[in-house]
Amino acid sequence: MPYIEAKMSIKLDASQKDDLQKKLTGAVSAAFGKPKAYIMANIEDDKALYMAERKLEKGAYIAIRLLGSASKSACQGLTGAICNILQSDYGIPSANVYVTYHPADLWGWNGSMF
């Protein structure tokens, strides 16, 4: 925990996926004070994403699941950081990025519950 799920409309090679995972993991770790060792990420590329009924050439949906809750200000800061990463490193405009947060009270790991 946390878990990062990234769906991208652009095609990424293995190196780009690794790089994006590291940047997103670092941003989530900094925003919520969670050790990187406990953060899992899933990067899915080449997805058909639509906004306002038009296909996005460059767009992304990022879902962050975390144990417990987070403040709106922490989420705001993380949303800004994620949009900056996607725009500066992958050319995805911030207006084509959705970021959602999904707090969970129950989270299992390694055969037991946190």
PDB file of C-alpha atoms in Angstrom:
ATOM      1  CA  MET A   1       0.000   0.000   0.000  1.00  0.00           C
ATOM      2  CA  PRO A   2      -0.429   2.395  -1.729  1.00  0.00           C
ATOM      3  CA  TYR A   3      -1.234   1.019  -5.170  1.00  0.00           C
ATOM      4  CA  ILE A   4      -0.800   3.135  -8.303  1.00  0.00           C
ATOM      5  CA  GLU A   5      -2.721   2.231 -11.441  1.00  0.00           C
ATOM      6  CA  ALA A   6      -1.737   4.213 -14.541  1.00  0.00           C
ATOM      7  CA  LYS A   7      -3.548   3.903 -17.852  1.00  0.00           C
ATOM      8  CA  MET A   8      -1.866   5.797 -20.666  1.00  0.00           C
ATOM      9  CA  SER A   9      -3.001   6.422 -24.219  1.00  0.00           C
ATOM     10  CA  ILE A  10       0.598   6.606 -25.439  1.00  0.00           C
ATOM     11  CA  LYS A  11       2.849   3.647 -26.205  1.00  0.00           C
ATOM     12  CA  LEU A  12       5.790   3.215 -23.816  1.00  0.00           C
ATOM     13  CA  ASP A  13       8.801   0.952 -24.107  1.00  0.00           C
ATOM     14  CA  ALA A  14      10.014  -1.077 -21.113  1.00  0.00           C
ATOM     15  CA  SER A  15      12.527   1.578 -20.067  1.00  0.00           C
ATOM     16  CA  GLN A  16       9.882   4.325 -20.166  1.00  0.00           C
ATOM     17  CA  LYS A  17       7.518   2.182 -18.062  1.00  0.00           C
ATOM     18  CA  ASP A  18      10.256   1.609 -15.482  1.00  0.00           C
ATOM     19  CA  ASP A  19      11.048   5.330 -15.430  1.00  0.00           C
ATOM     20  CA  LEU A  20       7.388   6.322 -15.044  1.00  0.00           C
ATOM     21  CA  GLN A  21       6.889   3.785 -12.257  1.00  0.00           C
ATOM     22  CA  LYS A  22       9.868   5.219 -10.367  1.00  0.00           C
ATOM     23  CA  LYS A  23       8.645   8.793 -10.757  1.00  0.00           C
ATOM     24  CA  LEU A  24       5.073   7.998  -9.725  1.00  0.00           C
ATOM     25  CA  THR A  25       6.261   5.881  -6.794  1.00  0.00           C
ATOM     26  CA  GLY A  26       8.551   8.703  -5.659  1.00  0.00           C
ATOM     27  CA  ALA A  27       5.744  11.252  -5.892  1.00  0.00           C
ATOM     28  CA  VAL A  28       3.289   9.066  -3.950  1.00  0.00           C
ATOM     29  CA  SER A  29       5.925   8.278  -1.318  1.00  0.00           C
ATOM     30  CA  ALA A  30       6.685  11.983  -0.832  1.00  0.00           C
ATOM     31  CA  ALA A  31       3.018  13.034  -0.755  1.00  0.00           C
ATOM     32  CA  PHE A  32       1.851  10.469   1.796  1.00  0.00           C
ATOM     33  CA  GLY A  33       5.056   9.637   3.672  1.00  0.00           C
ATOM     34  CA  LYS A  34       4.850   5.968   2.668  1.00  0.00           C
ATOM     35  CA  PRO A  35       8.006   3.894   2.152  1.00  0.00           C
ATOM     36  CA  LYS A  36       8.691   3.079  -1.498  1.00  0.00           C
ATOM     37  CA  ALA A  37       9.158  -0.568  -0.462  1.00  0.00           C
ATOM     38  CA  TYR A  38       5.388  -0.844   0.162  1.00  0.00           C
ATOM     39  CA  ILE A  39       4.171   0.875  -3.006  1.00  0.00           C
ATOM     40  CA  MET A  40       2.938  -1.251  -5.908  1.00  0.00           C
ATOM     41  CA  ALA A  41       2.411   0.175  -9.396  1.00  0.00           C
ATOM     42  CA  ASN A  42       0.748  -0.998 -12.582  1.00  0.00           C
ATOM     43  CA  ILE A  43       1.553   0.836 -15.827  1.00  0.00           C
ATOM     44  CA  GLU A  44      -0.721   0.113 -18.786  1.00  0.00           C
ATOM     45  CA  ASP A  45       0.076   1.806 -22.075  1.00  0.00           C
ATOM     46  CA  ASP A  46      -1.523   2.111 -25.513  1.00  0.00           C
ATOM     47  CA  LYS A  47      -5.051   2.360 -24.068  1.00  0.00           C
ATOM     48  CA  ALA A  48      -7.986   3.949 -25.878  1.00  0.00           C
ATOM     49  CA  LEU A  49      -8.912   6.871 -23.622  1.00  0.00           C
ATOM     50  CA  TYR A  50     -11.734   9.267 -24.432  1.00  0.00           C
ATOM     51  CA  MET A  51     -12.709  12.608 -22.971  1.00  0.00           C
ATOM     52  CA  ALA A  52     -15.751  14.610 -24.065  1.00  0.00           C
ATOM     53  CA  GLU A  53     -16.412  11.883 -26.632  1.00  0.00           C
ATOM     54  CA  ARG A  54     -13.093  12.385 -28.396  1.00  0.00           C
ATOM     55  CA  LYS A  55     -10.213   9.964 -28.445  1.00  0.00           C
ATOM     56  CA  LEU A  56      -7.157  11.323 -26.671  1.00  0.00           C
ATOM     57  CA  GLU A  57      -3.926  11.031 -28.596  1.00  0.00           C
ATOM     58  CA  LYS A  58      -2.142  11.847 -25.346  1.00  0.00           C
ATOM     59  CA  GLY A  59      -4.040  11.251 -22.130  1.00  0.00           C
ATOM     60  CA  ALA A  60      -3.813   9.386 -18.824  1.00  0.00           C
ATOM     61  CA  TYR A  61      -5.918   8.100 -15.955  1.00  0.00           C
ATOM     62  CA  ILE A  62      -4.112   7.582 -12.655  1.00  0.00           C
ATOM     63  CA  ALA A  63      -5.826   5.877  -9.714  1.00  0.00           C
ATOM     64  CA  ILE A  64      -4.193   5.926  -6.284  1.00  0.00           C
ATOM     65  CA  ARG A  65      -5.449   3.435  -3.712  1.00  0.00           C
ATOM     66  CA  LEU A  66      -4.220   3.845  -0.164  1.00  0.00           C
ATOM     67  CA  LEU A  67      -4.766   2.498   3.306  1.00  0.00           C
ATOM     68  CA  GLY A  68      -6.710   4.984   5.385  1.00  0.00           C
ATOM     69  CA  SER A  69      -7.413   8.509   4.275  1.00  0.00           C
ATOM     70  CA  ALA A  70      -5.409  11.432   2.945  1.00  0.00           C
ATOM     71  CA  SER A  71      -5.928  15.161   3.212  1.00  0.00           C
ATOM     72  CA  LYS A  72      -7.243  17.130   0.271  1.00  0.00           C
ATOM     73  CA  SER A  73      -4.073  19.252   0.339  1.00  0.00           C
ATOM     74  CA  ALA A  74      -1.836  16.155   0.071  1.00  0.00           C
ATOM     75  CA  CYS A  75      -3.933  14.919  -2.864  1.00  0.00           C
ATOM     76  CA  GLN A  76      -3.811  18.373  -4.480  1.00  0.00           C
ATOM     77  CA  GLY A  77      -0.019  18.433  -4.240  1.00  0.00           C
ATOM     78  CA  LEU A  78       0.268  14.914  -5.622  1.00  0.00           C
ATOM     79  CA  THR A  79      -2.119  15.682  -8.492  1.00  0.00           C
ATOM     80  CA  GLY A  80       0.085  18.630  -9.452  1.00  0.00           C
ATOM     81  CA  ALA A  81       3.232  16.506  -9.247  1.00  0.00           C
ATOM     82  CA  ILE A  82       1.705  13.732 -11.375  1.00  0.00           C
ATOM     83  CA  CYS A  83       0.508  16.197 -14.013  1.00  0.00           C
ATOM     84  CA  ASN A  84       3.959  17.816 -14.111  1.00  0.00           C
ATOM     85  CA  ILE A  85       5.644  14.427 -14.631  1.00  0.00           C
ATOM     86  CA  LEU A  86       3.237  13.422 -17.390  1.00  0.00           C
ATOM     87  CA  GLN A  87       3.450  16.748 -19.194  1.00  0.00           C
ATOM     88  CA  SER A  88       7.207  17.346 -18.962  1.00  0.00           C
ATOM     89  CA  ASP A  89       8.392  13.786 -19.545  1.00  0.00           C
ATOM     90  CA  TYR A  90       5.680  12.284 -21.773  1.00  0.00           C
ATOM     91  CA  GLY A  91       4.009  15.271 -23.459  1.00  0.00           C
ATOM     92  CA  ILE A  92       0.601  14.578 -21.936  1.00  0.00           C
ATOM     93  CA  PRO A  93      -1.296  17.827 -21.300  1.00  0.00           C
ATOM     94  CA  SER A  94      -2.621  18.228 -17.760  1.00  0.00           C
ATOM     95  CA  ALA A  95      -6.096  18.889 -19.190  1.00  0.00           C
ATOM     96  CA  ASN A  96      -6.048  15.286 -20.487  1.00  0.00           C
ATOM     97  CA  VAL A  97      -5.223  13.720 -17.113  1.00  0.00           C
ATOM     98  CA  TYR A  98      -7.614  12.446 -14.458  1.00  0.00           C
ATOM     99  CA  VAL A  99      -6.265  11.458 -11.036  1.00  0.00           C
ATOM    100  CA  THR A 100      -8.539   9.703  -8.546  1.00  0.00           C
ATOM    101  CA  TYR A 101      -7.950   8.721  -4.924  1.00  0.00           C
ATOM    102  CA  HIS A 102      -9.426   5.638  -3.316  1.00  0.00           C
ATOM    103  CA  PRO A 103      -8.905   5.317   0.446  1.00  0.00           C
ATOM    104  CA  ALA A 104      -9.494   1.866   1.931  1.00  0.00           C
ATOM    105  CA  ASP A 105      -9.998   0.860   5.558  1.00  0.00           C
ATOM    106  CA  LEU A 106      -9.234  -2.804   4.913  1.00  0.00           C
ATOM    107  CA  TRP A 107      -5.991  -3.821   3.239  1.00  0.00           C
ATOM    108  CA  GLY A 108      -4.364  -7.237   3.268  1.00  0.00           C
ATOM    109  CA  TRP A 109      -0.733  -8.150   2.672  1.00  0.00           C
ATOM    110  CA  ASN A 110       1.473 -11.149   3.254  1.00  0.00           C
ATOM    111  CA  GLY A 111      -1.343 -13.350   4.555  1.00  0.00           C
ATOM    112  CA  SER A 112      -2.775 -10.886   7.073  1.00  0.00           C
ATOM    113  CA  MET A 113      -4.375  -7.481   7.445  1.00  0.00           C
ATOM    114  CA  PHE A 114      -2.758  -4.134   8.203  1.00  0.00           C
TER     115      PHE A 114
END
